[in-house]
Amino acid sequence: MNKLINLKVDKKQRQKNAEACKKKGIILPTYEQMKDPVNKIPQKIKDELKGVGLWDIHPRNLFRITWKNEPVAKGGSYGKVNYMVLPPKLTGCKANIIGMVGKYFPTGAHKVGASFSCLVPRLVTGQFDVENEKVVWPSTGNYCRGGAYVAALLSCESIAILPAEMSKERFEWLKKVAGEVIATPGCESNVKEIFDKCWELRKTRNNIQIYNQFEEFGNPLWHYEVTGSAMSEALAAEMGTTGRYRGAVLSSGSAGTLGLSYRLKEIYPHSKLAVAEALQCSTLLDNGFGGHRIEGIGDKHVPWIHDVKNTDMAVAVDDEAPIRMMRLFNEKVGTDMLKKEGIDSALVDKLNNLGISSLGNLVGAIKFAKYYELTENDYVVTIFTDSMELYGSRLEELRNERGAYSERNFERDMQLISDIGIDHMMELNYPDRKRVHNLKYYTWVEQQQRDVTELNAQWYDHENYWNQFAKYGKEINGLIEEFNKEIGL
Ligand SMILES: Cc1ncc(COP(=O)(O)O)c(C=O)c1O
């Protein structure tokens, strides 16, 4: 059986890591605590957090890697899952669309959970030397922000790698948190250049560990455990006894977030997973390639950790739609007009919770709801990964490029939403899925030296290979608990 995550313990190094953590007053949250912070995080930690800002570099903020943070900038405790339900009046489809909000994680994006889940198994097994090694975070943005942040909370150094054309906000913040920031050529979809940089670092640097989110199973595991649990609670709260959960529509960057759907499919076996991508780089739909403007997704390859055989649909979203919706939902003329049109004003004030890829996810969810002719009783879920906090500069660029936002823009953009159609979508049958799976060969076996027998196991031994998440979740929880005992705080 292929091991998805290596949990072999080096007792000596683990003890050294625990001593280093003790000196700095660091303790680690378990997945169980992230799922249920209200009941499982000790009061002492909640009290400590009363004096800590959401983004502060403070070790206790490890306990804020949860979907249940109180939505405040400082001193927040825990409550219900942060999510929004977008009504038919705004989306133009009959189904209810639930999006969980990533803004209230430290760093303002849910990727911090994936970063935690790639580093912590190494820390608590002693495979990583927290005092003498640096972590390299190859990313198109939020993963390396999350990684640099988690590493800073653990007092270890980071090297962040991301494409040069990512938003200014990401670079400015990273410069303050990561030891080193490396910009690779190109935009969002230039991931090959990031991988090449990783190979260069492997050859030229000592004492580094590279946690490549596109192949690290800690990434989907965190979403299977924590995001899946939060979404099932949000669904239960919204659906009552008459609602029907139909499926998750999620864009794929590293394919980590898809882990949430693997969990929901266990609970709701008839539900679907639709994976969204930019029409300008429609790799899953038709092996397409190209640059696009939906930061964080669609990287001209199929990640190693994507369970393709479990993916029911590919949905391509024209990047012009989220770009125009960003203006509609964030320019004052747009939000004033939305309120005038009768959209709940409290909801309109929260539309800035949706960053560009969140808007792309929303478009994908609308297409899914229209394709399957979903009704008022049906529920579709997605993720609002990060918020407009990270895209102020993009809004400014659009103002300069296209002029001030007017009522005419508003009318056109509302029309654009109501015209969202069922084009560029494909239900993936067996050969379609196999075609997508086969693309992994070129990236992972030819370029990145993965084993072809494991690639085949992903397909031919599908159940055994992919059904290991719950087992790993339990084991890592146990290892974190042991490690905390060893720290002894
Ligand atoms: C803004 C944004 N949206 C979507 C994603 C995609 O998430 P995943 O990598 O889990 O597929 C990312 C990933 O970094 C992101 O930064």
Short mmCIF file of C-alpha atoms and ligand atoms in Angstrom, two decimals:
data_model
loop_
_atom_site.label_atom_id
_atom_site.label_comp_id
_atom_site.label_asym_id
_atom_site.label_seq_id
_atom_site.Cartn_x
_atom_site.Cartn_y
_atom_site.Cartn_z
CA MET A 1 0.00 0.00 0.00
CA ASN A 2 1.36 3.43 -0.93
CA LYS A 3 1.97 5.68 2.04
CA LEU A 4 0.43 9.09 1.43
CA ILE A 5 2.27 10.72 4.33
CA ASN A 6 5.44 9.52 6.01
CA LEU A 7 4.84 9.38 9.78
CA LYS A 8 8.03 7.59 10.81
CA VAL A 9 9.18 9.03 14.14
CA ASP A 10 12.75 10.11 14.86
CA LYS A 11 12.50 10.23 18.66
CA LYS A 12 15.71 12.15 19.26
CA GLN A 13 14.86 14.94 16.82
CA ARG A 14 11.25 15.03 18.00
CA GLN A 15 12.48 15.63 21.54
CA LYS A 16 14.74 18.45 20.34
CA ASN A 17 11.79 20.01 18.49
CA ALA A 18 9.63 19.73 21.61
CA GLU A 19 12.32 21.42 23.71
CA ALA A 20 12.64 24.23 21.14
CA CYS A 21 8.86 24.71 21.19
CA LYS A 22 8.81 24.74 24.99
CA LYS A 23 11.41 27.53 25.09
CA LYS A 24 9.22 29.65 22.83
CA GLY A 25 5.94 28.75 24.59
CA ILE A 26 4.57 26.98 21.51
CA ILE A 27 1.85 24.32 21.63
CA LEU A 28 0.03 22.85 18.65
CA PRO A 29 -3.68 22.47 17.88
CA THR A 30 -5.01 19.09 16.77
CA TYR A 31 -7.39 18.68 13.83
CA GLU A 32 -10.06 17.85 16.41
CA GLN A 33 -9.54 21.23 18.08
CA MET A 34 -9.65 23.03 14.72
CA LYS A 35 -12.96 21.31 13.96
CA ASP A 36 -14.54 22.09 17.30
CA PRO A 37 -12.68 24.99 18.94
CA VAL A 38 -15.67 26.02 21.07
CA ASN A 39 -15.64 22.77 23.04
CA LYS A 40 -12.13 21.44 22.57
CA ILE A 41 -9.74 24.37 22.91
CA PRO A 42 -8.95 24.98 26.60
CA GLN A 43 -10.27 28.17 28.22
CA LYS A 44 -6.71 29.21 29.09
CA ILE A 45 -5.86 29.51 25.39
CA LYS A 46 -9.10 31.33 24.63
CA ASP A 47 -8.21 33.82 27.38
CA GLU A 48 -4.73 34.33 25.95
CA LEU A 49 -6.23 35.02 22.52
CA LYS A 50 -8.27 37.92 23.93
CA GLY A 51 -5.16 40.08 23.61
CA VAL A 52 -4.03 38.82 20.21
CA GLY A 53 -4.86 40.22 16.74
CA LEU A 54 -6.04 37.82 14.03
CA TRP A 55 -2.91 38.27 11.88
CA ASP A 56 -0.38 38.78 14.71
CA ILE A 57 2.80 36.70 14.67
CA HIS A 58 1.93 35.04 17.96
CA PRO A 59 2.21 31.29 18.60
CA ARG A 60 -1.32 31.12 20.03
CA ASN A 61 -2.66 32.08 16.62
CA LEU A 62 -1.99 28.48 15.58
CA PHE A 63 -5.29 27.93 17.41
CA ARG A 64 -6.99 30.33 14.99
CA ILE A 65 -6.51 27.95 12.07
CA THR A 66 -10.22 27.15 12.05
CA TRP A 67 -13.36 28.11 10.11
CA LYS A 68 -15.00 29.13 13.39
CA ASN A 69 -13.10 32.29 14.33
CA GLU A 70 -15.21 35.14 15.56
CA PRO A 71 -15.09 37.55 12.59
CA VAL A 72 -13.16 40.36 14.26
CA ALA A 73 -9.66 41.75 13.74
CA LYS A 74 -8.52 41.40 17.35
CA GLY A 75 -9.25 39.39 20.46
CA GLY A 76 -11.90 37.17 18.89
CA SER A 77 -13.05 33.89 20.36
CA TYR A 78 -14.91 31.13 18.48
CA GLY A 79 -18.46 30.70 17.25
CA LYS A 80 -20.28 29.10 14.33
CA VAL A 81 -18.77 28.34 10.92
CA ASN A 82 -18.12 31.50 8.87
CA TYR A 83 -20.23 31.17 5.73
CA MET A 84 -22.58 33.11 3.51
CA VAL A 85 -25.65 31.96 1.58
CA LEU A 86 -26.06 33.72 -1.75
CA PRO A 87 -29.71 34.16 -2.68
CA PRO A 88 -31.36 33.55 -6.08
CA LYS A 89 -32.06 37.26 -6.41
CA LEU A 90 -28.33 37.87 -6.72
CA THR A 91 -27.17 34.71 -8.45
CA GLY A 92 -30.02 34.27 -10.93
CA CYS A 93 -30.25 30.54 -10.20
CA LYS A 94 -32.87 28.87 -8.03
CA ALA A 95 -30.56 26.78 -5.85
CA ASN A 96 -28.98 28.01 -2.62
CA ILE A 97 -25.22 28.55 -2.83
CA ILE A 98 -23.26 28.30 0.41
CA GLY A 99 -19.73 29.68 0.46
CA MET A 100 -17.48 29.33 3.50
CA VAL A 101 -15.51 32.51 4.15
CA GLY A 102 -11.70 32.28 4.34
CA LYS A 103 -11.17 35.92 5.28
CA TYR A 104 -11.22 35.20 9.02
CA PHE A 105 -8.20 32.97 9.05
CA PRO A 106 -4.89 34.56 10.02
CA THR A 107 -3.38 35.80 6.68
CA GLY A 108 -6.94 36.28 5.38
CA ALA A 109 -6.99 33.00 3.43
CA HIS A 110 -7.88 29.37 4.14
CA LYS A 111 -4.57 28.11 2.71
CA VAL A 112 -2.90 28.64 6.08
CA GLY A 113 -4.57 25.37 7.15
CA ALA A 114 -3.00 23.44 4.28
CA SER A 115 0.42 24.90 5.11
CA PHE A 116 0.05 23.89 8.76
CA SER A 117 -0.92 20.40 7.72
CA CYS A 118 2.14 19.97 5.49
CA LEU A 119 4.64 21.17 8.10
CA VAL A 120 3.28 19.84 11.37
CA PRO A 121 3.51 16.09 10.64
CA ARG A 122 7.25 16.64 9.99
CA LEU A 123 7.64 18.63 13.19
CA VAL A 124 5.90 16.15 15.47
CA THR A 125 7.64 13.11 13.98
CA GLY A 126 11.09 14.74 14.16
CA GLN A 127 11.55 14.55 10.38
CA PHE A 128 12.09 18.32 10.38
CA ASP A 129 14.64 20.17 12.51
CA VAL A 130 12.80 23.29 13.62
CA GLU A 131 15.98 25.03 14.81
CA ASN A 132 18.32 24.36 11.91
CA GLU A 133 16.27 23.86 8.77
CA LYS A 134 14.31 26.26 6.57
CA VAL A 135 11.03 25.43 4.88
CA VAL A 136 10.51 26.21 1.20
CA TRP A 137 6.91 26.97 0.19
CA PRO A 138 6.37 26.76 -3.59
CA SER A 139 3.10 28.47 -4.36
CA THR A 140 1.08 30.81 -6.49
CA GLY A 141 0.43 32.97 -3.45
CA ASN A 142 -1.65 32.10 -0.43
CA TYR A 143 0.02 28.79 0.37
CA CYS A 144 3.41 30.43 0.74
CA ARG A 145 1.83 33.27 2.71
CA GLY A 146 0.25 30.69 5.02
CA GLY A 147 3.46 28.69 5.17
CA ALA A 148 5.67 31.66 5.99
CA TYR A 149 3.14 32.63 8.65
CA VAL A 150 2.94 29.19 10.31
CA ALA A 151 6.73 28.92 10.20
CA ALA A 152 7.04 32.35 11.84
CA LEU A 153 4.68 31.25 14.65
CA LEU A 154 6.93 28.22 15.13
CA SER A 155 10.03 30.48 15.05
CA CYS A 156 11.54 28.82 12.00
CA GLU A 157 12.64 30.37 8.76
CA SER A 158 10.97 30.21 5.36
CA ILE A 159 11.67 30.68 1.71
CA ALA A 160 8.54 31.68 -0.22
CA ILE A 161 8.38 31.08 -3.98
CA LEU A 162 5.67 32.67 -6.11
CA PRO A 163 5.19 34.06 -9.63
CA ALA A 164 6.30 37.66 -10.17
CA GLU A 165 2.92 38.78 -11.51
CA MET A 166 0.90 37.93 -8.39
CA SER A 167 -0.79 40.83 -6.58
CA LYS A 168 1.32 43.55 -4.93
CA GLU A 169 -0.44 42.96 -1.58
CA ARG A 170 0.93 39.40 -1.43
CA PHE A 171 4.54 40.48 -2.02
CA GLU A 172 4.43 43.38 0.43
CA TRP A 173 3.12 41.23 3.26
CA LEU A 174 5.48 38.35 2.50
CA LYS A 175 8.53 40.57 2.63
CA LYS A 176 7.72 41.22 6.29
CA VAL A 177 7.12 37.58 7.28
CA ALA A 178 9.28 35.22 5.19
CA GLY A 179 13.07 35.16 5.50
CA GLU A 180 13.41 35.13 1.71
CA VAL A 181 10.98 35.72 -1.15
CA ILE A 182 11.77 34.38 -4.62
CA ALA A 183 9.73 35.66 -7.59
CA THR A 184 9.67 33.26 -10.54
CA PRO A 185 8.89 34.39 -14.10
CA GLY A 186 5.29 34.71 -15.24
CA CYS A 187 1.78 34.71 -13.84
CA GLU A 188 -0.65 32.49 -12.05
CA SER A 189 -0.38 29.57 -14.45
CA ASN A 190 3.45 29.42 -14.62
CA VAL A 191 3.90 26.62 -12.12
CA LYS A 192 6.56 24.74 -14.11
CA GLU A 193 8.89 27.71 -13.45
CA ILE A 194 8.23 27.29 -9.70
CA PHE A 195 9.07 23.60 -9.87
CA ASP A 196 12.30 24.40 -11.75
CA LYS A 197 13.26 26.83 -8.99
CA CYS A 198 12.69 24.06 -6.42
CA TRP A 199 15.11 21.78 -8.29
CA GLU A 200 17.66 24.57 -8.36
CA LEU A 201 17.32 25.07 -4.58
CA ARG A 202 17.63 21.33 -3.96
CA LYS A 203 20.97 21.39 -5.76
CA THR A 204 22.35 24.63 -4.34
CA ARG A 205 21.12 24.98 -0.75
CA ASN A 206 21.65 23.01 2.42
CA ASN A 207 19.29 22.53 5.33
CA ILE A 208 16.08 23.12 3.46
CA GLN A 209 12.88 21.11 3.22
CA ILE A 210 10.57 21.74 0.28
CA TYR A 211 6.88 21.19 0.92
CA ASN A 212 5.32 21.20 -2.52
CA GLN A 213 1.58 21.74 -2.01
CA PHE A 214 0.79 20.16 -5.38
CA GLU A 215 2.01 16.75 -4.18
CA GLU A 216 1.75 16.95 -0.37
CA PHE A 217 -1.13 14.90 1.05
CA GLY A 218 -1.16 16.99 4.22
CA ASN A 219 -2.88 19.58 2.03
CA PRO A 220 -6.11 17.72 1.06
CA LEU A 221 -6.04 15.94 4.41
CA TRP A 222 -6.57 19.24 6.24
CA HIS A 223 -9.54 20.01 4.00
CA TYR A 224 -10.94 16.50 4.35
CA GLU A 225 -10.76 16.80 8.13
CA VAL A 226 -11.35 20.45 8.99
CA THR A 227 -13.03 22.04 5.96
CA GLY A 228 -15.20 18.97 5.37
CA SER A 229 -16.38 19.00 8.95
CA ALA A 230 -17.17 22.74 8.90
CA MET A 231 -19.05 22.46 5.60
CA SER A 232 -21.14 19.54 6.80
CA GLU A 233 -22.17 21.67 9.81
CA ALA A 234 -23.04 24.63 7.58
CA LEU A 235 -25.11 22.35 5.35
CA ALA A 236 -26.96 20.78 8.27
CA ALA A 237 -27.76 24.24 9.65
CA GLU A 238 -29.12 25.50 6.32
CA MET A 239 -30.86 22.47 4.79
CA GLY A 240 -33.21 21.55 7.60
CA THR A 241 -35.21 18.43 6.80
CA THR A 242 -36.25 19.33 3.26
CA GLY A 243 -32.98 20.52 1.70
CA ARG A 244 -30.88 18.38 -0.64
CA TYR A 245 -27.16 18.67 -0.94
CA ARG A 246 -26.20 18.33 -4.62
CA GLY A 247 -22.52 19.02 -4.88
CA ALA A 248 -19.38 21.05 -4.36
CA VAL A 249 -17.97 23.35 -7.02
CA LEU A 250 -14.36 24.13 -6.24
CA SER A 251 -11.58 25.56 -8.30
CA SER A 252 -8.28 23.78 -8.20
CA GLY A 253 -4.94 25.39 -7.61
CA SER A 254 -3.13 22.64 -5.80
CA ALA A 255 -6.39 20.60 -5.62
CA GLY A 256 -6.10 20.63 -1.81
CA THR A 257 -9.52 22.17 -1.19
CA LEU A 258 -11.12 19.31 -3.13
CA GLY A 259 -10.49 17.25 0.03
CA LEU A 260 -13.62 18.84 1.46
CA SER A 261 -15.69 17.18 -1.23
CA TYR A 262 -14.08 13.77 -0.68
CA ARG A 263 -15.45 14.00 2.88
CA LEU A 264 -18.89 15.27 1.82
CA LYS A 265 -19.19 12.46 -0.72
CA GLU A 266 -18.78 9.98 2.14
CA ILE A 267 -21.65 11.66 4.00
CA TYR A 268 -23.78 12.29 0.89
CA PRO A 269 -22.84 9.52 -1.57
CA HIS A 270 -25.00 10.92 -4.39
CA SER A 271 -23.40 14.34 -4.33
CA LYS A 272 -21.02 15.52 -7.03
CA LEU A 273 -17.65 17.20 -7.24
CA ALA A 274 -17.29 19.76 -10.03
CA VAL A 275 -13.85 21.28 -10.46
CA ALA A 276 -13.69 24.81 -11.80
CA GLU A 277 -10.86 26.35 -13.78
CA ALA A 278 -10.31 29.44 -15.92
CA LEU A 279 -11.58 29.14 -19.49
CA GLN A 280 -8.30 30.77 -20.52
CA CYS A 281 -6.41 27.77 -19.06
CA SER A 282 -8.90 24.91 -19.33
CA THR A 283 -6.58 22.00 -18.57
CA LEU A 284 -9.17 19.60 -17.18
CA LEU A 285 -11.81 20.43 -19.77
CA ASP A 286 -9.71 20.08 -22.91
CA ASN A 287 -5.99 19.98 -21.99
CA GLY A 288 -5.95 23.75 -22.46
CA PHE A 289 -3.16 26.07 -21.40
CA GLY A 290 -2.63 29.80 -21.11
CA GLY A 291 -2.44 32.79 -18.78
CA HIS A 292 -5.47 34.06 -16.88
CA ARG A 293 -6.50 36.46 -14.12
CA ILE A 294 -8.01 34.21 -11.43
CA GLU A 295 -5.15 34.32 -8.92
CA GLY A 296 -4.64 31.09 -7.00
CA ILE A 297 -6.03 28.53 -9.47
CA GLY A 298 -5.40 26.72 -12.73
CA ASP A 299 -1.79 25.96 -13.26
CA LYS A 300 -1.50 24.06 -16.56
CA HIS A 301 -1.14 20.70 -14.91
CA VAL A 302 -3.07 18.20 -12.81
CA PRO A 303 -1.79 18.13 -9.21
CA TRP A 304 -0.53 14.79 -7.90
CA ILE A 305 -3.00 15.01 -4.99
CA HIS A 306 -6.13 15.45 -7.17
CA ASP A 307 -8.43 12.40 -7.01
CA VAL A 308 -9.43 12.57 -10.66
CA LYS A 309 -11.44 9.35 -10.66
CA ASN A 310 -13.68 10.95 -8.03
CA THR A 311 -14.26 14.14 -10.08
CA ASP A 312 -17.63 14.34 -11.81
CA MET A 313 -17.42 17.50 -13.84
CA ALA A 314 -15.05 20.13 -15.26
CA VAL A 315 -16.38 23.69 -15.39
CA ALA A 316 -14.48 26.44 -17.18
CA VAL A 317 -15.17 30.00 -16.04
CA ASP A 318 -14.32 32.93 -18.30
CA ASP A 319 -12.04 35.09 -16.13
CA GLU A 320 -13.77 38.26 -17.35
CA ALA A 321 -16.84 37.30 -15.25
CA PRO A 322 -15.13 37.32 -11.82
CA ILE A 323 -13.15 40.42 -12.82
CA ARG A 324 -16.33 42.37 -13.62
CA MET A 325 -18.17 40.99 -10.59
CA MET A 326 -15.27 42.21 -8.46
CA ARG A 327 -16.04 45.75 -9.62
CA LEU A 328 -19.80 45.31 -9.25
CA PHE A 329 -19.48 44.04 -5.66
CA ASN A 330 -16.84 46.53 -4.53
CA GLU A 331 -17.33 49.87 -6.29
CA LYS A 332 -19.66 52.17 -4.36
CA VAL A 333 -21.98 52.72 -7.35
CA GLY A 334 -22.28 48.94 -7.67
CA THR A 335 -23.09 48.24 -4.03
CA ASP A 336 -25.50 51.21 -3.78
CA MET A 337 -27.37 49.96 -6.83
CA LEU A 338 -27.49 46.38 -5.52
CA LYS A 339 -29.15 47.69 -2.36
CA LYS A 340 -31.56 49.77 -4.43
CA GLU A 341 -32.48 46.66 -6.39
CA GLY A 342 -33.56 45.06 -3.10
CA ILE A 343 -30.59 42.81 -2.31
CA ASP A 344 -30.29 42.59 1.47
CA SER A 345 -28.03 45.42 2.52
CA ALA A 346 -26.21 43.36 5.19
CA LEU A 347 -25.35 40.82 2.50
CA VAL A 348 -24.16 43.50 0.08
CA ASP A 349 -21.84 44.85 2.77
CA LYS A 350 -20.26 41.41 3.02
CA LEU A 351 -19.69 40.86 -0.69
CA ASN A 352 -16.12 42.10 -0.20
CA ASN A 353 -15.54 38.73 1.52
CA LEU A 354 -15.15 37.34 -1.99
CA GLY A 355 -11.76 37.70 -3.67
CA ILE A 356 -11.26 36.93 -7.36
CA SER A 357 -11.10 33.12 -7.13
CA SER A 358 -14.11 33.16 -4.77
CA LEU A 359 -16.04 35.00 -7.47
CA GLY A 360 -14.82 32.41 -9.98
CA ASN A 361 -16.10 29.69 -7.63
CA LEU A 362 -19.44 31.48 -7.39
CA VAL A 363 -19.75 31.62 -11.19
CA GLY A 364 -18.89 27.90 -11.34
CA ALA A 365 -21.56 27.13 -8.73
CA ILE A 366 -24.19 29.10 -10.69
CA LYS A 367 -23.29 27.17 -13.86
CA PHE A 368 -23.55 23.88 -11.95
CA ALA A 369 -26.98 24.83 -10.53
CA LYS A 370 -28.25 25.79 -13.99
CA TYR A 371 -26.80 22.70 -15.69
CA TYR A 372 -28.56 20.33 -13.28
CA GLU A 373 -31.72 22.51 -13.17
CA LEU A 374 -31.50 22.71 -9.39
CA THR A 375 -34.43 24.08 -7.41
CA GLU A 376 -35.11 26.07 -4.23
CA ASN A 377 -34.61 22.92 -2.15
CA ASP A 378 -31.16 22.22 -3.55
CA TYR A 379 -27.84 23.26 -2.04
CA VAL A 380 -24.48 23.75 -3.72
CA VAL A 381 -21.35 24.51 -1.74
CA THR A 382 -18.16 26.35 -2.54
CA ILE A 383 -15.32 28.19 -0.85
CA PHE A 384 -14.65 31.90 -0.66
CA THR A 385 -10.93 31.35 -0.27
CA ASP A 386 -9.78 34.90 0.39
CA SER A 387 -11.27 38.37 0.32
CA MET A 388 -10.83 41.74 -1.37
CA GLU A 389 -8.28 42.63 1.31
CA LEU A 390 -5.75 41.04 -1.05
CA TYR A 391 -6.94 42.65 -4.30
CA GLY A 392 -7.27 46.40 -3.66
CA SER A 393 -4.51 47.00 -6.21
CA ARG A 394 -6.39 44.99 -8.86
CA LEU A 395 -9.47 47.18 -8.36
CA GLU A 396 -7.32 50.27 -8.75
CA GLU A 397 -5.75 48.88 -11.94
CA LEU A 398 -9.22 48.32 -13.40
CA ARG A 399 -10.28 51.88 -12.52
CA ASN A 400 -7.27 53.19 -14.41
CA GLU A 401 -7.80 50.84 -17.32
CA ARG A 402 -11.60 51.00 -17.74
CA GLY A 403 -12.60 54.28 -16.08
CA ALA A 404 -14.86 55.03 -13.10
CA TYR A 405 -17.64 52.53 -12.38
CA SER A 406 -21.02 53.83 -13.56
CA GLU A 407 -24.69 52.84 -13.49
CA ARG A 408 -24.22 51.62 -17.06
CA ASN A 409 -21.48 49.27 -15.84
CA PHE A 410 -23.83 48.09 -13.13
CA GLU A 411 -26.57 47.22 -15.62
CA ARG A 412 -24.16 45.39 -17.91
CA ASP A 413 -22.62 43.46 -15.04
CA MET A 414 -25.99 42.40 -13.65
CA GLN A 415 -26.83 41.22 -17.16
CA LEU A 416 -23.55 39.29 -17.23
CA ILE A 417 -24.58 37.42 -14.07
CA SER A 418 -28.05 36.61 -15.35
CA ASP A 419 -26.53 35.42 -18.66
CA ILE A 420 -24.19 32.92 -16.98
CA GLY A 421 -24.86 29.79 -18.98
CA ILE A 422 -23.98 26.13 -19.18
CA ASP A 423 -21.26 26.48 -21.78
CA HIS A 424 -17.75 25.07 -21.30
CA MET A 425 -18.84 22.34 -18.90
CA MET A 426 -18.27 18.63 -19.19
CA GLU A 427 -19.62 15.74 -17.18
CA LEU A 428 -16.60 13.48 -16.93
CA ASN A 429 -17.29 9.90 -17.92
CA TYR A 430 -14.78 7.07 -17.43
CA PRO A 431 -12.54 7.81 -20.46
CA ASP A 432 -12.69 11.57 -19.77
CA ARG A 433 -11.44 11.00 -16.24
CA LYS A 434 -8.73 8.69 -17.52
CA ARG A 435 -7.63 11.34 -20.02
CA VAL A 436 -7.24 13.88 -17.19
CA HIS A 437 -5.50 11.37 -14.94
CA ASN A 438 -3.04 10.52 -17.72
CA LEU A 439 -1.92 14.16 -17.85
CA LYS A 440 -0.31 13.60 -14.44
CA TYR A 441 2.29 11.40 -16.12
CA TYR A 442 3.99 14.30 -17.90
CA THR A 443 4.28 16.56 -14.87
CA TRP A 444 4.87 14.06 -12.14
CA VAL A 445 6.68 11.08 -13.63
CA GLU A 446 8.58 12.74 -16.46
CA GLN A 447 9.43 16.04 -14.78
CA GLN A 448 9.19 15.55 -11.04
CA GLN A 449 10.50 12.01 -10.67
CA ARG A 450 7.42 10.42 -9.09
CA ASP A 451 6.95 6.69 -9.39
CA VAL A 452 4.79 5.42 -12.25
CA THR A 453 3.60 2.48 -10.16
CA GLU A 454 2.14 4.93 -7.64
CA LEU A 455 0.49 6.83 -10.49
CA ASN A 456 -1.11 3.58 -11.58
CA ALA A 457 -2.17 2.82 -8.00
CA GLN A 458 -4.02 6.17 -7.93
CA TRP A 459 -6.16 4.85 -10.78
CA TYR A 460 -6.26 1.04 -10.59
CA ASP A 461 -6.14 0.68 -6.80
CA HIS A 462 -8.34 3.73 -6.38
CA GLU A 463 -10.32 2.79 -3.26
CA ASN A 464 -7.35 1.65 -1.24
CA TYR A 465 -5.18 4.56 -2.29
CA TRP A 466 -7.65 7.41 -1.68
CA ASN A 467 -9.54 6.00 1.30
CA GLN A 468 -6.69 6.64 3.70
CA PHE A 469 -7.50 10.19 4.78
CA ALA A 470 -9.48 9.33 7.94
CA LYS A 471 -6.72 6.99 9.10
CA TYR A 472 -4.03 9.67 8.64
CA GLY A 473 -6.19 12.27 10.35
CA LYS A 474 -6.44 10.09 13.44
CA GLU A 475 -2.73 9.23 13.47
CA ILE A 476 -1.62 12.84 13.13
CA ASN A 477 -4.03 13.93 15.87
CA GLY A 478 -2.42 11.33 18.13
CA LEU A 479 1.10 12.47 17.20
CA ILE A 480 0.25 16.12 17.91
CA GLU A 481 -1.18 15.17 21.31
CA GLU A 482 1.98 13.20 22.16
CA PHE A 483 4.16 16.09 21.02
CA ASN A 484 2.22 18.55 23.17
CA LYS A 485 2.72 16.24 26.15
CA GLU A 486 6.43 16.18 25.42
CA ILE A 487 6.46 20.00 25.34
CA GLY A 488 4.71 19.79 28.70
CA LEU A 489 3.30 23.31 28.87
C1 LIG B 1 -6.97 32.71 -3.91
C2 LIG B 1 -6.95 31.24 -4.08
N1 LIG B 1 -8.03 30.62 -4.56
C3 LIG B 1 -8.06 29.28 -4.76
C4 LIG B 1 -6.98 28.50 -4.46
C5 LIG B 1 -7.05 27.03 -4.76
O1 LIG B 1 -6.99 26.24 -3.62
P1 LIG B 1 -6.27 24.83 -3.67
O2 LIG B 1 -4.79 25.10 -3.77
O3 LIG B 1 -6.64 24.20 -2.39
O4 LIG B 1 -6.76 24.11 -4.87
C6 LIG B 1 -5.83 29.10 -3.95
C7 LIG B 1 -4.65 28.32 -3.64
O5 LIG B 1 -3.61 28.82 -3.28
C8 LIG B 1 -5.81 30.49 -3.74
O6 LIG B 1 -4.75 31.12 -3.26
#
